[in-house]
Amino acid sequence: MNLLRFLIFFLLPGWILPIQVAAQESALLIQSVELIRRGKQVSIHLLTNGAPVYEVNENLQAKTLVIKFQNARLDFVDGRKERLFNDEQIAGIRFNKVDDAIWAQFKLRLSELSYEIEPLSEGDGIAVILRPPRSVEKIDEVIPPLFELSSVALDSTKPDSSIIRFNFINAPSQGRLKEAGNTFIPRIFLLESVDQNLLTVRFPETMPIENLELLKLEDSRVRFLATRPEVNQTLIDFELLVEDLRIERTSDIEKKTWQLEVFGSPKVADNASGVVELTEEEQKAAAKAERARLRRRLTLKSMLQEAENAFRDGMYDEAIKQFRAVYTLGKMDAGEFKEPLEPFAIQAMFRAADVLYTMLERSGAKNHHRSIDAFKTAVR
């Protein structure tokens, strides 16, 4: 009997002790923090005594990243709750106790950092890898132009063609002309719409002179629509009113002149089949509607460029917002029995999906179903 009591007394602490240890080990211990830099990439290692369970909240625009460790507590030797770094990408980490969780708040020095979180290759814990945003060279808006567009003339005297003549002068600030070598006339680029109803003429390093007016440039083949000065370049849009279009361009360096000769047959209503001729008011209304459609295309084109600029600057949310605005405007006149959807609107929806995928990929997010849904919407 005494032997039985001795065995019970001796073995009882052994039964109780594992339960106490299990209760102590149930909370994750965050034991130390290490910062490792490899080139422009920074890795912050959070060492723990087991596999952590966590969730991530981010606001990269506000330079904040928060990792919430569930059922955890700090086990730092010095007892401090902050870790400060002398680093150009991250200022430090503050650890806060919230209920039974530990929130690790990363204070970043740069916005739009990309990051990813992965388990440590040796031991327990996680590695938070930070990478700087890809640098994009921005256009310096203060660079003065080399040339100024002084006038545009339309010559309709030839029976088979119309001639658009662009005249230039040297810009008041010609500091970069020496760098341009023998370039004494602006370069010219032509962009025609798919249906050949719209012509955009682009002159880089050129701005129009002050108070340039181009109001009455119109004949049976071309009609002036708009002048669009942008950053160190000028775009001029024309409506094309011809069939079998052909454009020839010539330059005169001494006179600083570009000349576009537009060939083609003017579009004339064919009444031989008995089609009822439109009244003068109806013709004006139809012409007005066509001009409105072309101006809307120019607006969509400009909005697309703004969205692309936002994407290049790393402003992904703004780029997606602007691409979707292009789609909304482009589909206004499209319906089941109306005109087909504006091509710029279709392009905008695909670009919105592209940007969303890029944003998710660079942030290390795993919810790619959002970009997949966006691509499905664009395809429909």
Coordinates of C-alpha atoms in Angstrom, one line a residue:
M1 CA 0.0 0.0 0.0
N2 CA 2.8 2.4 0.9
L3 CA 4.5 1.5 -2.4
L4 CA 1.3 2.4 -4.3
R5 CA 1.1 5.8 -2.6
F6 CA 4.8 6.4 -3.4
L7 CA 4.3 5.6 -7.1
I8 CA 1.2 7.9 -7.3
F9 CA 3.1 10.8 -5.7
F10 CA 6.1 10.3 -7.9
L11 CA 4.3 10.0 -11.2
L12 CA 1.6 12.7 -10.7
P13 CA 3.9 15.7 -11.5
G14 CA 4.9 14.0 -14.7
W15 CA 1.3 13.8 -15.8
I16 CA 0.7 17.5 -15.0
L17 CA 3.9 19.0 -16.4
P18 CA 3.3 18.2 -20.1
I19 CA -0.1 20.0 -19.8
Q20 CA 1.6 23.1 -18.4
V21 CA 4.3 23.1 -21.1
A22 CA 1.6 22.7 -23.8
A23 CA -0.2 25.7 -22.4
Q24 CA 3.0 27.8 -22.5
E25 CA 3.9 26.8 -26.0
S26 CA 0.5 27.5 -27.4
A27 CA 1.4 31.2 -27.8
L28 CA 3.8 32.0 -30.6
L29 CA 7.0 33.7 -29.5
I30 CA 8.5 36.4 -31.7
Q31 CA 12.1 36.2 -30.6
S32 CA 14.2 38.5 -32.8
V33 CA 14.4 40.7 -35.9
E34 CA 17.1 40.8 -38.5
L35 CA 17.6 43.1 -41.5
I36 CA 19.5 41.9 -44.5
R37 CA 20.3 44.0 -47.6
R38 CA 21.2 42.7 -51.0
G39 CA 21.6 45.5 -53.4
K40 CA 18.3 47.4 -53.5
Q41 CA 16.4 44.5 -52.0
V42 CA 15.8 44.5 -48.2
S43 CA 14.8 41.4 -46.3
I44 CA 13.4 41.6 -42.7
H45 CA 13.5 38.3 -40.9
L46 CA 11.1 37.8 -38.0
L47 CA 12.3 34.7 -36.1
T48 CA 9.8 32.7 -34.1
N49 CA 9.6 29.5 -32.1
G50 CA 7.1 27.9 -34.5
A51 CA 5.2 28.3 -37.7
P52 CA 3.4 31.6 -37.5
V53 CA -0.3 32.2 -38.4
Y54 CA -0.7 35.8 -39.6
E55 CA -2.6 38.1 -41.9
V56 CA -1.4 41.1 -43.8
N57 CA -2.9 44.6 -44.2
E58 CA -1.2 47.1 -46.5
N59 CA -1.4 50.8 -47.4
L60 CA 1.7 51.2 -49.5
Q61 CA 0.6 54.8 -50.5
A62 CA 0.7 55.7 -46.8
K63 CA 4.0 53.8 -46.5
T64 CA 2.5 51.3 -44.0
L65 CA 2.5 47.5 -43.9
V66 CA 1.0 45.6 -40.9
I67 CA 1.4 41.9 -40.2
K68 CA -0.9 40.5 -37.5
F69 CA 0.4 37.4 -35.8
Q70 CA -2.4 35.5 -34.1
N71 CA -2.0 34.1 -30.6
A72 CA 1.5 35.5 -30.2
R73 CA 3.7 37.5 -27.8
L74 CA 7.1 39.2 -27.8
D75 CA 10.1 37.4 -26.4
F76 CA 12.8 40.1 -27.1
V77 CA 15.8 40.0 -24.7
D78 CA 15.8 43.8 -24.3
G79 CA 12.0 44.0 -23.9
R80 CA 11.8 46.9 -26.4
K81 CA 8.7 47.0 -28.7
E82 CA 10.4 49.1 -31.5
R83 CA 13.1 48.2 -33.9
L84 CA 14.6 51.2 -35.8
F85 CA 16.7 50.9 -38.9
N86 CA 19.2 53.2 -40.6
D87 CA 17.9 52.2 -44.1
E88 CA 16.7 54.1 -47.1
Q89 CA 13.6 51.9 -47.6
I90 CA 12.3 51.1 -44.1
A91 CA 12.4 53.3 -41.0
G92 CA 11.5 50.6 -38.4
I93 CA 8.9 48.2 -36.9
R94 CA 6.6 48.8 -34.0
F95 CA 5.1 45.8 -32.2
N96 CA 1.7 46.3 -30.5
K97 CA -0.2 43.9 -28.3
V98 CA -3.9 43.7 -29.5
D99 CA -5.9 41.1 -27.5
D100 CA -4.0 37.9 -28.0
A101 CA -2.3 39.0 -31.2
I102 CA 0.9 40.9 -32.0
W103 CA 0.7 43.5 -34.7
A104 CA 4.0 44.3 -36.4
Q105 CA 3.6 47.7 -38.0
F106 CA 6.3 48.4 -40.7
K107 CA 7.0 52.1 -41.3
L108 CA 8.3 52.5 -44.8
R109 CA 10.3 55.4 -46.2
L110 CA 9.1 55.0 -49.8
S111 CA 5.6 54.6 -51.2
E112 CA 4.8 52.1 -53.9
L113 CA 7.3 49.6 -52.7
S114 CA 6.6 46.0 -53.8
Y115 CA 6.9 43.3 -51.2
E116 CA 6.5 39.6 -50.7
I117 CA 6.4 37.4 -47.6
E118 CA 7.8 33.9 -47.5
P119 CA 8.9 31.4 -44.8
L120 CA 12.5 31.3 -43.7
S121 CA 14.7 28.7 -45.4
E122 CA 16.2 27.8 -42.1
G123 CA 14.3 27.8 -38.8
D124 CA 10.8 29.1 -38.0
G125 CA 9.6 32.6 -39.0
I126 CA 9.0 34.7 -42.0
A127 CA 11.0 36.9 -44.4
V128 CA 9.5 40.2 -45.5
I129 CA 11.2 41.2 -48.8
L130 CA 11.0 44.8 -49.9
R131 CA 11.9 46.1 -53.3
P132 CA 11.9 49.7 -54.6
P133 CA 9.5 50.7 -57.4
R134 CA 10.8 50.5 -60.9
S135 CA 12.1 53.9 -61.8
V136 CA 10.5 55.5 -64.8
E137 CA 12.2 58.4 -66.4
K138 CA 9.8 61.3 -66.5
I139 CA 9.6 64.0 -69.2
D140 CA 11.0 67.2 -68.0
E141 CA 8.2 69.6 -68.6
V142 CA 10.5 72.7 -68.3
I143 CA 12.6 71.7 -71.3
P144 CA 11.8 74.4 -73.9
P145 CA 10.7 73.4 -77.4
L146 CA 13.0 73.8 -80.4
F147 CA 10.3 75.1 -82.8
E148 CA 7.0 76.9 -82.8
L149 CA 4.2 76.3 -85.2
S150 CA 3.5 79.7 -86.7
S151 CA 0.7 79.0 -89.2
V152 CA -1.2 76.3 -91.0
A153 CA -2.7 76.9 -94.5
L154 CA -5.0 74.8 -96.7
D155 CA -4.6 75.0 -100.5
S156 CA -7.6 73.7 -102.4
T157 CA -6.7 74.9 -105.9
K158 CA -5.7 71.6 -107.3
P159 CA -8.6 69.5 -108.7
D160 CA -7.1 66.1 -107.6
S161 CA -5.7 66.9 -104.1
S162 CA -5.7 69.2 -101.1
I163 CA -2.5 70.6 -99.6
I164 CA -2.0 71.3 -95.9
R165 CA 1.1 73.5 -95.3
F166 CA 2.6 73.8 -91.8
N167 CA 5.0 76.7 -91.2
F168 CA 7.5 76.9 -88.4
I169 CA 9.9 79.3 -86.7
N170 CA 12.7 78.8 -84.2
A171 CA 11.5 78.9 -80.7
P172 CA 12.7 82.0 -78.6
S173 CA 14.8 79.6 -76.5
Q174 CA 17.0 77.7 -78.9
G175 CA 19.5 76.4 -76.4
R176 CA 19.1 72.8 -77.6
L177 CA 19.4 73.5 -81.3
K178 CA 23.2 72.8 -81.1
E179 CA 22.5 69.4 -79.6
A180 CA 20.0 68.7 -82.4
G181 CA 22.8 68.7 -85.0
N182 CA 21.5 69.5 -88.5
T183 CA 17.9 69.3 -87.5
F184 CA 16.4 72.6 -88.6
I185 CA 12.9 71.5 -89.0
P186 CA 10.6 69.5 -86.7
R187 CA 10.1 65.8 -87.2
I188 CA 6.6 64.8 -88.4
F189 CA 4.5 61.7 -87.6
L190 CA 1.2 60.8 -89.1
L191 CA -1.4 58.6 -87.5
E192 CA -4.6 57.5 -89.4
S193 CA -7.6 55.9 -87.8
V194 CA -8.5 52.4 -88.9
D195 CA -11.5 53.6 -91.0
Q196 CA -9.3 56.4 -92.5
N197 CA -11.7 59.1 -91.2
L198 CA -9.3 60.7 -88.8
L199 CA -5.7 62.0 -89.3
T200 CA -3.5 63.1 -86.4
V201 CA -0.3 65.0 -87.2
R202 CA 2.3 65.0 -84.4
F203 CA 5.3 67.5 -84.3
P204 CA 7.7 66.7 -81.4
E205 CA 9.8 69.4 -79.7
T206 CA 7.2 71.9 -81.1
M207 CA 4.6 74.2 -79.5
P208 CA 2.1 76.5 -81.3
I209 CA 2.7 80.2 -81.2
E210 CA 0.5 82.1 -78.8
N211 CA -3.0 82.8 -80.2
L212 CA -2.7 80.5 -83.2
E213 CA -6.2 80.2 -84.7
L214 CA -7.2 77.5 -87.2
L215 CA -10.9 78.0 -87.5
K216 CA -11.7 77.9 -91.3
L217 CA -9.5 75.1 -92.6
E218 CA -12.0 73.0 -94.6
D219 CA -12.6 71.8 -98.1
S220 CA -14.1 68.8 -99.8
R221 CA -11.3 66.5 -98.6
V222 CA -10.2 67.6 -95.1
R223 CA -11.6 69.5 -92.2
F224 CA -9.6 70.8 -89.2
L225 CA -10.8 69.5 -85.9
A226 CA -8.5 70.5 -83.1
T227 CA -5.0 71.5 -82.0
R228 CA -3.7 69.7 -78.9
P229 CA -0.5 71.1 -77.3
E230 CA 1.0 68.5 -75.0
V231 CA 4.3 68.2 -73.1
N232 CA 6.9 69.5 -75.6
Q233 CA 4.8 68.4 -78.6
T234 CA 1.8 69.5 -80.7
L235 CA -0.9 67.3 -82.1
I236 CA -3.2 68.5 -84.9
D237 CA -6.3 66.5 -85.8
F238 CA -8.1 66.5 -89.2
E239 CA -11.3 64.8 -90.4
L240 CA -10.7 63.1 -93.7
L241 CA -13.6 63.2 -96.2
V242 CA -12.2 61.1 -99.1
E243 CA -12.2 57.6 -100.4
D244 CA -9.1 55.8 -101.7
L245 CA -7.0 58.0 -99.4
R246 CA -3.3 58.7 -100.2
I247 CA -1.1 61.2 -98.4
E248 CA 2.3 62.5 -99.6
R249 CA 4.6 64.6 -97.5
T250 CA 7.4 66.9 -98.5
S251 CA 9.6 69.3 -96.5
D252 CA 11.5 72.5 -97.2
I253 CA 14.3 72.9 -94.6
E254 CA 15.2 76.5 -95.7
K255 CA 11.6 77.7 -95.4
K256 CA 10.9 75.5 -92.3
T257 CA 7.8 74.0 -93.9
W258 CA 6.1 70.7 -94.0
Q259 CA 3.5 70.0 -96.7
L260 CA 0.9 67.2 -96.7
E261 CA -0.8 66.5 -100.0
V262 CA -4.1 64.6 -99.6
F263 CA -5.3 62.6 -102.6
G264 CA -8.6 60.9 -102.9
S265 CA -12.2 61.2 -104.2
P266 CA -14.4 63.4 -102.0
K267 CA -17.2 61.4 -100.4
V268 CA -20.5 62.3 -102.3
A269 CA -23.9 60.7 -101.7
D270 CA -24.8 58.3 -104.5
N271 CA -28.5 58.8 -105.5
A272 CA -28.4 56.7 -108.6
S273 CA -30.1 53.8 -106.8
G274 CA -33.1 56.0 -105.8
V275 CA -32.0 56.9 -102.3
V276 CA -33.9 59.9 -101.1
E277 CA -31.6 63.0 -101.0
L278 CA -31.2 64.6 -97.6
T279 CA -32.5 68.1 -97.0
E280 CA -30.0 70.8 -96.2
E281 CA -31.0 70.7 -92.5
E282 CA -30.6 66.9 -92.4
Q283 CA -27.2 67.2 -94.0
K284 CA -26.1 69.7 -91.4
A285 CA -27.5 67.5 -88.6
A286 CA -25.6 64.5 -90.0
A287 CA -22.4 66.4 -90.4
K288 CA -22.8 67.8 -86.9
A289 CA -23.3 64.3 -85.5
E290 CA -20.2 63.0 -87.4
R291 CA -18.1 65.8 -86.0
A292 CA -19.3 65.1 -82.5
R293 CA -18.4 61.4 -83.0
L294 CA -14.9 62.3 -84.1
R295 CA -14.4 64.8 -81.3
R296 CA -15.4 62.1 -78.8
R297 CA -12.8 59.8 -80.3
L298 CA -10.2 62.5 -79.8
T299 CA -11.3 62.9 -76.2
L300 CA -11.1 59.1 -75.7
K301 CA -7.7 59.1 -77.2
S302 CA -6.5 61.9 -74.9
M303 CA -8.0 60.1 -71.8
L304 CA -6.2 56.9 -72.8
Q305 CA -2.9 58.7 -72.9
E306 CA -3.5 60.2 -69.4
A307 CA -4.3 56.7 -68.1
E308 CA -1.1 55.3 -69.7
N309 CA 0.9 58.2 -68.1
A310 CA -0.6 57.3 -64.7
F311 CA 0.5 53.7 -65.2
R312 CA 4.0 54.6 -66.1
D313 CA 4.2 56.8 -63.0
G314 CA 3.2 53.8 -60.8
M315 CA -0.2 55.2 -60.0
Y316 CA -2.0 51.9 -60.6
D317 CA -5.3 52.7 -58.9
E318 CA -5.6 56.0 -60.8
A319 CA -4.7 54.3 -64.1
I320 CA -7.4 51.7 -63.6
K321 CA -9.9 54.4 -62.8
Q322 CA -9.1 56.4 -65.9
F323 CA -9.2 53.3 -68.2
R324 CA -12.6 52.5 -66.9
A325 CA -13.7 56.1 -67.5
V326 CA -12.6 55.7 -71.1
Y327 CA -14.8 52.5 -71.4
T328 CA -17.8 54.2 -69.9
L329 CA -17.6 57.2 -72.3
G330 CA -16.9 54.9 -75.3
K331 CA -19.9 52.7 -74.8
M332 CA -22.4 55.6 -74.4
D333 CA -23.6 55.3 -78.0
A334 CA -23.2 51.5 -78.3
G335 CA -26.2 49.2 -77.7
E336 CA -27.8 46.0 -79.0
F337 CA -29.0 47.7 -82.2
K338 CA -26.8 50.8 -82.3
E339 CA -23.2 51.4 -83.4
P340 CA -20.5 48.9 -82.5
L341 CA -18.5 49.5 -79.4
E342 CA -15.8 52.2 -79.8
P343 CA -12.4 50.4 -80.3
F344 CA -10.8 52.8 -77.7
A345 CA -13.3 51.5 -75.2
I346 CA -12.4 47.9 -75.9
Q347 CA -8.7 48.8 -75.6
A348 CA -9.3 50.5 -72.3
M349 CA -11.0 47.5 -70.7
F350 CA -8.1 45.2 -71.6
R351 CA -5.6 47.8 -70.3
A352 CA -7.5 48.1 -67.1
A353 CA -7.2 44.3 -66.6
D354 CA -3.5 44.5 -67.5
V355 CA -2.8 47.2 -64.9
L356 CA -4.8 45.3 -62.2
Y357 CA -2.7 42.2 -62.8
T358 CA 0.5 44.2 -62.7
M359 CA -0.6 45.9 -59.4
L360 CA -1.4 42.5 -57.8
E361 CA 1.8 40.9 -59.0
R362 CA 4.1 43.7 -57.7
S363 CA 2.4 43.7 -54.3
G364 CA 2.7 40.0 -53.9
A365 CA -1.0 39.5 -53.6
K366 CA -2.4 36.1 -54.4
N367 CA -6.0 37.1 -55.3
H368 CA -5.4 37.0 -59.0
H369 CA -9.1 36.1 -59.5
R370 CA -9.7 39.8 -59.6
S371 CA -7.6 40.3 -62.7
I372 CA -9.0 37.1 -64.3
D373 CA -12.5 38.5 -63.8
A374 CA -11.4 41.8 -65.4
F375 CA -10.1 40.0 -68.4
K376 CA -13.3 38.0 -68.7
T377 CA -15.3 41.3 -68.6
A378 CA -13.1 42.7 -71.4
V379 CA -13.5 39.6 -73.6
R380 CA -17.3 39.8 -73.2

